Amino acid sequence: MPIMLQAPHQPPVLDMTPEGEFRDAPQAPRRGSRLDRVLIRLGGAAVLAAVVAGGLVMAASAVLLLGLLIPVVIVAGLVGFATLWWRARRAGGRPGGGPGMPAFVIIRR
């Protein structure tokens, strides 16, 4: 990652002699010590670890919320099954079912 010498919104500074000639460009700054390079890499690894941990927390939260919905699905399924079973029991063996029960028709060719 290059180090910015100036902020991007400031114009460059032209350094000229009184005679109107340009001076030599200033020396590039040193890259920094070994400790600086190690700290930059360590900071990057820490940010990456934080992003991965945040993603795992989001995934775990989604699994937890879906796990909380399992009992709701089971109870709703049991209620639906019980109502259908009760209506079929009340219809008995009468053809076409009872009141409110659809007639099942099988067509053979």
mmCIF file of N, CA, C and O in Angstrom:
data_model
loop_
_atom_site.group_PDB
_atom_site.id
_atom_site.type_symbol
_atom_site.label_atom_id
_atom_site.label_comp_id
_atom_site.label_asym_id
_atom_site.label_seq_id
_atom_site.Cartn_x
_atom_site.Cartn_y
_atom_site.Cartn_z
ATOM 1 N N MET A 1 0.847 -1.159 0.000
ATOM 2 C CA MET A 1 0.000 0.000 0.000
ATOM 3 C C MET A 1 0.899 1.230 0.000
ATOM 4 O O MET A 1 1.702 1.407 0.909
ATOM 5 N N PRO A 2 0.802 2.113 -1.016
ATOM 6 C CA PRO A 2 1.676 3.288 -1.074
ATOM 7 C C PRO A 2 1.298 4.302 0.001
ATOM 8 O O PRO A 2 0.142 4.441 0.365
ATOM 9 N N ILE A 3 2.305 5.004 0.474
ATOM 10 C CA ILE A 3 2.084 6.040 1.483
ATOM 11 C C ILE A 3 1.853 7.359 0.751
ATOM 12 O O ILE A 3 2.646 7.772 -0.094
ATOM 13 N N MET A 4 0.749 8.033 1.054
ATOM 14 C CA MET A 4 0.418 9.303 0.412
ATOM 15 C C MET A 4 1.213 10.426 1.096
ATOM 16 O O MET A 4 1.168 10.557 2.316
ATOM 17 N N LEU A 5 1.916 11.206 0.293
ATOM 18 C CA LEU A 5 2.663 12.323 0.858
ATOM 19 C C LEU A 5 1.762 13.521 1.109
ATOM 20 O O LEU A 5 1.974 14.285 2.032
ATOM 21 N N GLN A 6 0.762 13.710 0.261
ATOM 22 C CA GLN A 6 -0.142 14.828 0.395
ATOM 23 C C GLN A 6 -1.569 14.308 0.383
ATOM 24 O O GLN A 6 -1.851 13.245 -0.158
ATOM 25 N N ALA A 7 -2.444 15.084 0.957
ATOM 26 C CA ALA A 7 -3.860 14.724 0.893
ATOM 27 C C ALA A 7 -4.325 14.871 -0.553
ATOM 28 O O ALA A 7 -3.835 15.736 -1.288
ATOM 29 N N PRO A 8 -5.276 14.053 -1.013
ATOM 30 C CA PRO A 8 -5.671 14.096 -2.421
ATOM 31 C C PRO A 8 -6.337 15.406 -2.849
ATOM 32 O O PRO A 8 -6.359 15.727 -4.019
ATOM 33 N N HIS A 9 -6.856 16.206 -1.940
ATOM 34 C CA HIS A 9 -7.544 17.432 -2.330
ATOM 35 C C HIS A 9 -6.626 18.652 -2.404
ATOM 36 O O HIS A 9 -7.068 19.718 -2.783
ATOM 37 N N GLN A 10 -5.366 18.527 -2.048
ATOM 38 C CA GLN A 10 -4.442 19.648 -2.107
ATOM 39 C C GLN A 10 -3.658 19.584 -3.421
ATOM 40 O O GLN A 10 -3.226 18.512 -3.838
ATOM 41 N N PRO A 11 -3.450 20.723 -4.069
ATOM 42 C CA PRO A 11 -2.677 20.704 -5.308
ATOM 43 C C PRO A 11 -1.205 20.427 -5.019
ATOM 44 O O PRO A 11 -0.726 20.682 -3.915
ATOM 45 N N PRO A 12 -0.483 19.905 -5.985
ATOM 46 C CA PRO A 12 0.949 19.658 -5.757
ATOM 47 C C PRO A 12 1.712 20.976 -5.610
ATOM 48 O O PRO A 12 1.331 22.012 -6.151
ATOM 49 N N VAL A 13 2.796 20.923 -4.888
ATOM 50 C CA VAL A 13 3.629 22.112 -4.666
ATOM 51 C C VAL A 13 4.781 22.077 -5.658
ATOM 52 O O VAL A 13 5.519 21.093 -5.735
ATOM 53 N N LEU A 14 4.913 23.136 -6.445
ATOM 54 C CA LEU A 14 6.018 23.237 -7.399
ATOM 55 C C LEU A 14 7.131 24.039 -6.728
ATOM 56 O O LEU A 14 6.956 25.202 -6.356
ATOM 57 N N ASP A 15 8.284 23.418 -6.599
ATOM 58 C CA ASP A 15 9.409 24.059 -5.924
ATOM 59 C C ASP A 15 10.358 24.588 -6.993
ATOM 60 O O ASP A 15 10.961 23.817 -7.739
ATOM 61 N N MET A 16 10.473 25.936 -7.067
ATOM 62 C CA MET A 16 11.305 26.552 -8.096
ATOM 63 C C MET A 16 12.340 27.470 -7.439
ATOM 64 O O MET A 16 12.124 28.023 -6.373
ATOM 65 N N THR A 17 13.432 27.621 -8.132
ATOM 66 C CA THR A 17 14.480 28.554 -7.687
ATOM 67 C C THR A 17 14.075 29.958 -8.112
ATOM 68 O O THR A 17 13.197 30.136 -8.977
ATOM 69 N N PRO A 18 14.717 31.006 -7.565
ATOM 70 C CA PRO A 18 14.392 32.371 -7.992
ATOM 71 C C PRO A 18 14.671 32.619 -9.476
ATOM 72 O O PRO A 18 14.078 33.507 -10.088
ATOM 73 N N GLU A 19 15.529 31.820 -10.083
ATOM 74 C CA GLU A 19 15.816 31.981 -11.500
ATOM 75 C C GLU A 19 14.746 31.334 -12.379
ATOM 76 O O GLU A 19 14.801 31.426 -13.599
ATOM 77 N N GLY A 20 13.812 30.609 -11.793
ATOM 78 C CA GLY A 20 12.736 29.984 -12.556
ATOM 79 C C GLY A 20 12.987 28.537 -12.930
ATOM 80 O O GLY A 20 12.286 27.979 -13.756
ATOM 81 N N GLU A 21 13.992 27.924 -12.331
ATOM 82 C CA GLU A 21 14.277 26.513 -12.618
ATOM 83 C C GLU A 21 13.678 25.650 -11.507
ATOM 84 O O GLU A 21 13.557 26.079 -10.362
ATOM 85 N N PHE A 22 13.327 24.460 -11.904
ATOM 86 C CA PHE A 22 12.775 23.525 -10.919
ATOM 87 C C PHE A 22 13.894 22.921 -10.087
ATOM 88 O O PHE A 22 14.970 22.620 -10.589
ATOM 89 N N ARG A 23 13.612 22.742 -8.832
ATOM 90 C CA ARG A 23 14.574 22.061 -7.967
ATOM 91 C C ARG A 23 14.359 20.564 -8.091
ATOM 92 O O ARG A 23 13.326 20.102 -8.556
ATOM 93 N N ASP A 24 15.343 19.826 -7.672
ATOM 94 C CA ASP A 24 15.223 18.366 -7.719
ATOM 95 C C ASP A 24 14.110 17.913 -6.788
ATOM 96 O O ASP A 24 13.816 18.556 -5.773
ATOM 97 N N ALA A 25 13.494 16.801 -7.158
ATOM 98 C CA ALA A 25 12.413 16.246 -6.333
ATOM 99 C C ALA A 25 12.970 15.817 -4.985
ATOM 100 O O ALA A 25 14.109 15.357 -4.889
ATOM 101 N N PRO A 26 12.201 15.998 -3.935
ATOM 102 C CA PRO A 26 12.695 15.584 -2.623
ATOM 103 C C PRO A 26 12.875 14.062 -2.582
ATOM 104 O O PRO A 26 12.233 13.317 -3.326
ATOM 105 N N GLN A 27 13.746 13.656 -1.740
ATOM 106 C CA GLN A 27 14.000 12.218 -1.592
ATOM 107 C C GLN A 27 12.745 11.529 -1.070
ATOM 108 O O GLN A 27 12.007 12.080 -0.247
ATOM 109 N N ALA A 28 12.506 10.335 -1.580
ATOM 110 C CA ALA A 28 11.353 9.560 -1.103
ATOM 111 C C ALA A 28 11.569 9.200 0.359
ATOM 112 O O ALA A 28 12.697 8.907 0.775
ATOM 113 N N PRO A 29 10.499 9.236 1.138
ATOM 114 C CA PRO A 29 10.674 8.900 2.556
ATOM 115 C C PRO A 29 11.068 7.439 2.716
ATOM 116 O O PRO A 29 10.746 6.591 1.881
ATOM 117 N N ARG A 30 11.778 7.176 3.776
ATOM 118 C CA ARG A 30 12.171 5.782 4.052
ATOM 119 C C ARG A 30 10.942 4.938 4.293
ATOM 120 O O ARG A 30 9.903 5.429 4.722
ATOM 121 N N ARG A 31 11.073 3.657 4.037
ATOM 122 C CA ARG A 31 9.936 2.750 4.133
ATOM 123 C C ARG A 31 9.494 2.515 5.566
ATOM 124 O O ARG A 31 8.461 1.984 5.796
ATOM 125 N N GLY A 32 10.198 2.860 6.500
ATOM 126 C CA GLY A 32 9.796 2.577 7.871
ATOM 127 C C GLY A 32 10.614 1.416 8.396
ATOM 128 O O GLY A 32 11.255 0.668 7.663
ATOM 129 N N SER A 33 10.571 1.279 9.671
ATOM 130 C CA SER A 33 11.385 0.241 10.301
ATOM 131 C C SER A 33 10.743 -1.127 10.128
ATOM 132 O O SER A 33 9.614 -1.264 9.643
ATOM 133 N N ARG A 34 11.468 -2.100 10.538
ATOM 134 C CA ARG A 34 10.961 -3.479 10.474
ATOM 135 C C ARG A 34 9.745 -3.622 11.383
ATOM 136 O O ARG A 34 8.788 -4.315 11.037
ATOM 137 N N LEU A 35 9.765 -2.949 12.513
ATOM 138 C CA LEU A 35 8.633 -3.007 13.438
ATOM 139 C C LEU A 35 7.377 -2.438 12.786
ATOM 140 O O LEU A 35 6.274 -2.987 12.939
ATOM 141 N N ASP A 36 7.517 -1.358 12.022
ATOM 142 C CA ASP A 36 6.363 -0.779 11.331
ATOM 143 C C ASP A 36 5.753 -1.776 10.353
ATOM 144 O O ASP A 36 4.531 -1.925 10.264
ATOM 145 N N ARG A 37 6.600 -2.444 9.578
ATOM 146 C CA ARG A 37 6.096 -3.422 8.614
ATOM 147 C C ARG A 37 5.402 -4.588 9.317
ATOM 148 O O ARG A 37 4.355 -5.063 8.873
ATOM 149 N N VAL A 38 5.968 -5.033 10.430
ATOM 150 C CA VAL A 38 5.356 -6.133 11.185
ATOM 151 C C VAL A 38 4.015 -5.687 11.753
ATOM 152 O O VAL A 38 3.017 -6.421 11.704
ATOM 153 N N LEU A 39 3.950 -4.463 12.275
ATOM 154 C CA LEU A 39 2.704 -3.967 12.850
ATOM 155 C C LEU A 39 1.629 -3.775 11.786
ATOM 156 O O LEU A 39 0.443 -4.011 12.036
ATOM 157 N N ILE A 40 2.028 -3.371 10.577
ATOM 158 C CA ILE A 40 1.050 -3.231 9.497
ATOM 159 C C ILE A 40 0.468 -4.590 9.139
ATOM 160 O O ILE A 40 -0.742 -4.753 8.988
ATOM 161 N N ARG A 41 1.318 -5.588 9.020
ATOM 162 C CA ARG A 41 0.815 -6.933 8.703
ATOM 163 C C ARG A 41 -0.032 -7.489 9.835
ATOM 164 O O ARG A 41 -1.065 -8.121 9.601
ATOM 165 N N LEU A 42 0.393 -7.242 11.056
ATOM 166 C CA LEU A 42 -0.374 -7.725 12.206
ATOM 167 C C LEU A 42 -1.738 -7.038 12.272
ATOM 168 O O LEU A 42 -2.760 -7.686 12.538
ATOM 169 N N GLY A 43 -1.778 -5.743 11.989
ATOM 170 C CA GLY A 43 -3.055 -5.022 11.969
ATOM 171 C C GLY A 43 -3.973 -5.540 10.875
ATOM 172 O O GLY A 43 -5.180 -5.693 11.071
ATOM 173 N N GLY A 44 -3.413 -5.824 9.690
ATOM 174 C CA GLY A 44 -4.219 -6.390 8.611
ATOM 175 C C GLY A 44 -4.784 -7.749 8.978
ATOM 176 O O GLY A 44 -5.948 -8.050 8.692
ATOM 177 N N ALA A 45 -3.963 -8.576 9.614
ATOM 178 C CA ALA A 45 -4.441 -9.900 10.044
ATOM 179 C C ALA A 45 -5.525 -9.758 11.115
ATOM 180 O O ALA A 45 -6.498 -10.521 11.133
ATOM 181 N N ALA A 46 -5.387 -8.769 11.997
ATOM 182 C CA ALA A 46 -6.395 -8.561 13.039
ATOM 183 C C ALA A 46 -7.723 -8.111 12.436
ATOM 184 O O ALA A 46 -8.793 -8.560 12.858
ATOM 185 N N VAL A 47 -7.666 -7.248 11.422
ATOM 186 C CA VAL A 47 -8.903 -6.811 10.754
ATOM 187 C C VAL A 47 -9.555 -7.987 10.047
ATOM 188 O O VAL A 47 -10.779 -8.177 10.110
ATOM 189 N N LEU A 48 -8.758 -8.815 9.378
ATOM 190 C CA LEU A 48 -9.297 -9.995 8.707
ATOM 191 C C LEU A 48 -9.937 -10.947 9.713
ATOM 192 O O LEU A 48 -11.032 -11.469 9.477
ATOM 193 N N ALA A 49 -9.287 -11.164 10.849
ATOM 194 C CA ALA A 49 -9.852 -12.038 11.878
ATOM 195 C C ALA A 49 -11.163 -11.466 12.428
ATOM 196 O O ALA A 49 -12.117 -12.217 12.684
ATOM 197 N N ALA A 50 -11.241 -10.152 12.571
ATOM 198 C CA ALA A 50 -12.471 -9.530 13.059
ATOM 199 C C ALA A 50 -13.606 -9.705 12.060
ATOM 200 O O ALA A 50 -14.754 -9.974 12.442
ATOM 201 N N VAL A 51 -13.310 -9.580 10.764
ATOM 202 C CA VAL A 51 -14.344 -9.752 9.745
ATOM 203 C C VAL A 51 -14.833 -11.198 9.721
ATOM 204 O O VAL A 51 -16.038 -11.459 9.654
ATOM 205 N N VAL A 52 -13.906 -12.149 9.799
ATOM 206 C CA VAL A 52 -14.291 -13.568 9.807
ATOM 207 C C VAL A 52 -15.110 -13.892 11.050
ATOM 208 O O VAL A 52 -16.144 -14.572 10.973
ATOM 209 N N ALA A 53 -14.698 -13.386 12.201
ATOM 210 C CA ALA A 53 -15.444 -13.635 13.437
ATOM 211 C C ALA A 53 -16.839 -13.014 13.364
ATOM 212 O O ALA A 53 -17.822 -13.618 13.807
ATOM 213 N N GLY A 54 -16.941 -11.830 12.787
ATOM 214 C CA GLY A 54 -18.256 -11.197 12.622
ATOM 215 C C GLY A 54 -19.158 -12.026 11.719
ATOM 216 O O GLY A 54 -20.355 -12.180 11.984
ATOM 217 N N GLY A 55 -18.602 -12.576 10.645
ATOM 218 C CA GLY A 55 -19.383 -13.447 9.768
ATOM 219 C C GLY A 55 -19.853 -14.699 10.477
ATOM 220 O O GLY A 55 -20.991 -15.142 10.286
ATOM 221 N N LEU A 56 -18.983 -15.276 11.298
ATOM 222 C CA LEU A 56 -19.386 -16.469 12.061
ATOM 223 C C LEU A 56 -20.477 -16.144 13.073
ATOM 224 O O LEU A 56 -21.387 -16.954 13.289
ATOM 225 N N VAL A 57 -20.395 -14.972 13.677
ATOM 226 C CA VAL A 57 -21.445 -14.569 14.625
ATOM 227 C C VAL A 57 -22.778 -14.414 13.899
ATOM 228 O O VAL A 57 -23.834 -14.845 14.394
ATOM 229 N N MET A 58 -22.749 -13.813 12.706
ATOM 230 C CA MET A 58 -23.988 -13.664 11.928
ATOM 231 C C MET A 58 -24.560 -15.026 11.545
ATOM 232 O O MET A 58 -25.770 -15.242 11.623
ATOM 233 N N ALA A 59 -23.701 -15.954 11.128
ATOM 234 C CA ALA A 59 -24.169 -17.289 10.753
ATOM 235 C C ALA A 59 -24.740 -18.020 11.965
ATOM 236 O O ALA A 59 -25.782 -18.680 11.874
ATOM 237 N N ALA A 60 -24.085 -17.903 13.112
ATOM 238 C CA ALA A 60 -24.578 -18.553 14.323
ATOM 239 C C ALA A 60 -25.922 -17.960 14.749
ATOM 240 O O ALA A 60 -26.810 -18.684 15.211
ATOM 241 N N SER A 61 -26.079 -16.657 14.590
ATOM 242 C CA SER A 61 -27.359 -16.026 14.937
ATOM 243 C C SER A 61 -28.476 -16.531 14.024
ATOM 244 O O SER A 61 -29.600 -16.780 14.479
ATOM 245 N N ALA A 62 -28.170 -16.702 12.746
ATOM 246 C CA ALA A 62 -29.177 -17.212 11.810
ATOM 247 C C ALA A 62 -29.572 -18.635 12.176
ATOM 248 O O ALA A 62 -30.752 -18.989 12.161
ATOM 249 N N VAL A 63 -28.598 -19.471 12.515
ATOM 250 C CA VAL A 63 -28.898 -20.851 12.904
ATOM 251 C C VAL A 63 -29.723 -20.874 14.183
ATOM 252 O O VAL A 63 -30.674 -21.659 14.315
ATOM 253 N N LEU A 64 -29.401 -20.003 15.127
ATOM 254 C CA LEU A 64 -30.157 -19.946 16.378
ATOM 255 C C LEU A 64 -31.603 -19.545 16.125
ATOM 256 O O LEU A 64 -32.540 -20.164 16.652
ATOM 257 N N LEU A 65 -31.813 -18.525 15.294
ATOM 258 C CA LEU A 65 -33.180 -18.096 15.001
ATOM 259 C C LEU A 65 -33.961 -19.179 14.263
ATOM 260 O O LEU A 65 -35.147 -19.391 14.532
ATOM 261 N N LEU A 66 -33.318 -19.868 13.331
ATOM 262 C CA LEU A 66 -33.998 -20.963 12.639
ATOM 263 C C LEU A 66 -34.297 -22.105 13.611
ATOM 264 O O LEU A 66 -35.337 -22.753 13.509
ATOM 265 N N GLY A 67 -33.403 -22.343 14.551
ATOM 266 C CA GLY A 67 -33.643 -23.365 15.560
ATOM 267 C C GLY A 67 -34.831 -23.031 16.449
ATOM 268 O O GLY A 67 -35.550 -23.921 16.904
ATOM 269 N N LEU A 68 -35.044 -21.750 16.696
ATOM 270 C CA LEU A 68 -36.194 -21.351 17.498
ATOM 271 C C LEU A 68 -37.512 -21.530 16.746
ATOM 272 O O LEU A 68 -38.578 -21.643 17.351
ATOM 273 N N LEU A 69 -37.456 -21.553 15.412
ATOM 274 C CA LEU A 69 -38.674 -21.719 14.619
ATOM 275 C C LEU A 69 -39.087 -23.185 14.467
ATOM 276 O O LEU A 69 -40.226 -23.455 14.069
ATOM 277 N N ILE A 70 -38.209 -24.117 14.769
ATOM 278 C CA ILE A 70 -38.540 -25.544 14.608
ATOM 279 C C ILE A 70 -39.760 -25.931 15.451
ATOM 280 O O ILE A 70 -40.668 -26.600 14.937
ATOM 281 N N PRO A 71 -39.857 -25.566 16.730
ATOM 282 C CA PRO A 71 -41.064 -25.921 17.488
ATOM 283 C C PRO A 71 -42.335 -25.316 16.899
ATOM 284 O O PRO A 71 -43.403 -25.949 16.931
ATOM 285 N N VAL A 72 -42.249 -24.117 16.342
ATOM 286 C CA VAL A 72 -43.419 -23.485 15.735
ATOM 287 C C VAL A 72 -43.884 -24.318 14.537
ATOM 288 O O VAL A 72 -45.082 -24.560 14.358
ATOM 289 N N VAL A 73 -42.949 -24.779 13.732
ATOM 290 C CA VAL A 73 -43.294 -25.598 12.569
ATOM 291 C C VAL A 73 -43.920 -26.918 13.014
ATOM 292 O O VAL A 73 -44.921 -27.370 12.435
ATOM 293 N N ILE A 74 -43.372 -27.528 14.040
ATOM 294 C CA ILE A 74 -43.907 -28.814 14.520
ATOM 295 C C ILE A 74 -45.324 -28.624 15.047
ATOM 296 O O ILE A 74 -46.234 -29.411 14.722
ATOM 297 N N VAL A 75 -45.557 -27.614 15.863
ATOM 298 C CA VAL A 75 -46.889 -27.388 16.433
ATOM 299 C C VAL A 75 -47.890 -27.059 15.330
ATOM 300 O O VAL A 75 -49.012 -27.598 15.321
ATOM 301 N N ALA A 76 -47.512 -26.211 14.367
ATOM 302 C CA ALA A 76 -48.421 -25.873 13.277
ATOM 303 C C ALA A 76 -48.741 -27.100 12.433
ATOM 304 O O ALA A 76 -49.895 -27.307 12.025
ATOM 305 N N GLY A 77 -47.761 -27.958 12.198
ATOM 306 C CA GLY A 77 -47.996 -29.187 11.455
ATOM 307 C C GLY A 77 -48.925 -30.128 12.198
ATOM 308 O O GLY A 77 -49.817 -30.750 11.595
ATOM 309 N N LEU A 78 -48.726 -30.253 13.501
ATOM 310 C CA LEU A 78 -49.607 -31.121 14.296
ATOM 311 C C LEU A 78 -51.039 -30.591 14.322
ATOM 312 O O LEU A 78 -51.999 -31.372 14.228
ATOM 313 N N VAL A 79 -51.204 -29.283 14.450
ATOM 314 C CA VAL A 79 -52.546 -28.701 14.450
ATOM 315 C C VAL A 79 -53.222 -28.932 13.097
ATOM 316 O O VAL A 79 -54.392 -29.326 13.019
ATOM 317 N N GLY A 80 -52.495 -28.719 12.019
ATOM 318 C CA GLY A 80 -53.049 -28.956 10.693
ATOM 319 C C GLY A 80 -53.419 -30.420 10.485
ATOM 320 O O GLY A 80 -54.494 -30.738 9.961
ATOM 321 N N PHE A 81 -52.534 -31.327 10.900
ATOM 322 C CA PHE A 81 -52.826 -32.757 10.777
ATOM 323 C C PHE A 81 -54.043 -33.135 11.608
ATOM 324 O O PHE A 81 -54.916 -33.886 11.150
ATOM 325 N N ALA A 82 -54.131 -32.621 12.849
ATOM 326 C CA ALA A 82 -55.252 -32.975 13.727
ATOM 327 C C ALA A 82 -56.582 -32.482 13.150
ATOM 328 O O ALA A 82 -57.586 -33.210 13.192
ATOM 329 N N THR A 83 -56.614 -31.276 12.597
ATOM 330 C CA THR A 83 -57.878 -30.779 12.029
ATOM 331 C C THR A 83 -58.288 -31.590 10.805
ATOM 332 O O THR A 83 -59.468 -31.927 10.646
ATOM 333 N N LEU A 84 -57.335 -31.918 9.937
ATOM 334 C CA LEU A 84 -57.673 -32.737 8.769
ATOM 335 C C LEU A 84 -58.120 -34.140 9.193
ATOM 336 O O LEU A 84 -59.066 -34.707 8.650
ATOM 337 N N TRP A 85 -57.435 -34.713 10.186
ATOM 338 C CA TRP A 85 -57.791 -36.049 10.660
ATOM 339 C C TRP A 85 -59.194 -36.026 11.269
ATOM 340 O O TRP A 85 -60.004 -36.919 11.037
ATOM 341 N N TRP A 86 -59.504 -34.979 12.043
ATOM 342 C CA TRP A 86 -60.815 -34.890 12.689
ATOM 343 C C TRP A 86 -61.929 -34.749 11.648
ATOM 344 O O TRP A 86 -62.974 -35.387 11.756
ATOM 345 N N ARG A 87 -61.705 -33.918 10.627
ATOM 346 C CA ARG A 87 -62.726 -33.751 9.589
ATOM 347 C C ARG A 87 -62.907 -35.036 8.791
ATOM 348 O O ARG A 87 -64.032 -35.395 8.425
ATOM 349 N N ALA A 88 -61.829 -35.757 8.510
ATOM 350 C CA ALA A 88 -61.943 -37.024 7.788
ATOM 351 C C ALA A 88 -62.655 -38.057 8.651
ATOM 352 O O ALA A 88 -63.452 -38.864 8.154
ATOM 353 N N ARG A 89 -62.441 -38.050 9.950
ATOM 354 C CA ARG A 89 -63.106 -38.996 10.860
ATOM 355 C C ARG A 89 -64.595 -38.710 10.926
ATOM 356 O O ARG A 89 -65.421 -39.632 10.938
ATOM 357 N N ARG A 90 -64.949 -37.402 10.966
ATOM 358 C CA ARG A 90 -66.362 -37.039 11.008
ATOM 359 C C ARG A 90 -67.079 -37.389 9.709
ATOM 360 O O ARG A 90 -68.267 -37.720 9.708
ATOM 361 N N ALA A 91 -66.361 -37.309 8.574
ATOM 362 C CA ALA A 91 -66.976 -37.627 7.287
ATOM 363 C C ALA A 91 -67.296 -39.116 7.199
ATOM 364 O O ALA A 91 -68.209 -39.515 6.483
ATOM 365 N N GLY A 92 -66.577 -39.920 7.942
ATOM 366 C CA GLY A 92 -66.836 -41.360 7.941
ATOM 367 C C GLY A 92 -66.571 -41.957 6.569
ATOM 368 O O GLY A 92 -65.699 -41.528 5.840
ATOM 369 N N GLY A 93 -67.364 -42.963 6.230
ATOM 370 C CA GLY A 93 -67.169 -43.639 4.967
ATOM 371 C C GLY A 93 -68.142 -43.180 3.910
ATOM 372 O O GLY A 93 -68.331 -43.848 2.908
ATOM 373 N N ARG A 94 -68.828 -42.074 4.133
ATOM 374 C CA ARG A 94 -69.810 -41.599 3.151
ATOM 375 C C ARG A 94 -69.124 -41.173 1.865
ATOM 376 O O ARG A 94 -68.088 -40.525 1.908
ATOM 377 N N PRO A 95 -69.708 -41.514 0.711
ATOM 378 C CA PRO A 95 -69.096 -41.101 -0.550
ATOM 379 C C PRO A 95 -69.162 -39.587 -0.692
ATOM 380 O O PRO A 95 -70.142 -38.959 -0.358
ATOM 381 N N GLY A 96 -68.091 -39.041 -1.181
ATOM 382 C CA GLY A 96 -68.050 -37.591 -1.359
ATOM 383 C C GLY A 96 -67.688 -36.866 -0.087
ATOM 384 O O GLY A 96 -67.599 -35.653 -0.068
ATOM 385 N N GLY A 97 -67.494 -37.572 0.981
ATOM 386 C CA GLY A 97 -67.122 -36.938 2.244
ATOM 387 C C GLY A 97 -68.296 -36.253 2.888
ATOM 388 O O GLY A 97 -69.426 -36.327 2.425
ATOM 389 N N GLY A 98 -68.045 -35.597 3.967
ATOM 390 C CA GLY A 98 -69.098 -34.905 4.705
ATOM 391 C C GLY A 98 -69.145 -33.449 4.303
ATOM 392 O O GLY A 98 -68.556 -33.026 3.314
ATOM 393 N N PRO A 99 -69.871 -32.650 5.083
ATOM 394 C CA PRO A 99 -69.947 -31.230 4.774
ATOM 395 C C PRO A 99 -68.562 -30.573 4.890
ATOM 396 O O PRO A 99 -67.853 -30.785 5.855
ATOM 397 N N GLY A 100 -68.223 -29.840 3.882
ATOM 398 C CA GLY A 100 -66.933 -29.156 3.906
ATOM 399 C C GLY A 100 -65.780 -30.005 3.422
ATOM 400 O O GLY A 100 -64.672 -29.513 3.323
ATOM 401 N N MET A 101 -66.009 -31.269 3.133
ATOM 402 C CA MET A 101 -64.934 -32.141 2.662
ATOM 403 C C MET A 101 -65.006 -32.232 1.144
ATOM 404 O O MET A 101 -66.077 -32.443 0.592
ATOM 405 N N PRO A 102 -63.905 -32.094 0.478
ATOM 406 C CA PRO A 102 -63.927 -32.195 -0.982
ATOM 407 C C PRO A 102 -64.110 -33.642 -1.413
ATOM 408 O O PRO A 102 -63.686 -34.567 -0.730
ATOM 409 N N ALA A 103 -64.784 -33.812 -2.534
ATOM 410 C CA ALA A 103 -64.952 -35.154 -3.087
ATOM 411 C C ALA A 103 -63.742 -35.469 -3.936
ATOM 412 O O ALA A 103 -63.275 -34.645 -4.714
ATOM 413 N N PHE A 104 -63.193 -36.659 -3.762
ATOM 414 C CA PHE A 104 -62.061 -37.098 -4.552
ATOM 415 C C PHE A 104 -62.575 -37.908 -5.723
ATOM 416 O O PHE A 104 -63.314 -38.870 -5.544
ATOM 417 N N VAL A 105 -62.210 -37.517 -6.906
ATOM 418 C CA VAL A 105 -62.677 -38.184 -8.112
ATOM 419 C C VAL A 105 -61.463 -38.726 -8.863
ATOM 420 O O VAL A 105 -60.493 -37.993 -9.078
ATOM 421 N N ILE A 106 -61.525 -39.980 -9.215
ATOM 422 C CA ILE A 106 -60.450 -40.591 -9.975
ATOM 423 C C ILE A 106 -60.993 -40.903 -11.352
ATOM 424 O O ILE A 106 -61.999 -41.616 -11.495
ATOM 425 N N ILE A 107 -60.359 -40.422 -12.392
ATOM 426 C CA ILE A 107 -60.802 -40.667 -13.759
ATOM 427 C C ILE A 107 -59.836 -41.635 -14.398
ATOM 428 O O ILE A 107 -58.618 -41.394 -14.409
ATOM 429 N N ARG A 108 -60.374 -42.731 -14.921
ATOM 430 C CA ARG A 108 -59.532 -43.716 -15.610
ATOM 431 C C ARG A 108 -59.885 -43.697 -17.082
ATOM 432 O O ARG A 108 -61.038 -43.621 -17.450
ATOM 433 N N ARG A 109 -58.923 -43.855 -17.907
ATOM 434 C CA ARG A 109 -59.159 -43.881 -19.361
ATOM 435 C C ARG A 109 -58.825 -45.226 -19.920
ATOM 436 O O ARG A 109 -57.984 -45.913 -19.563
#
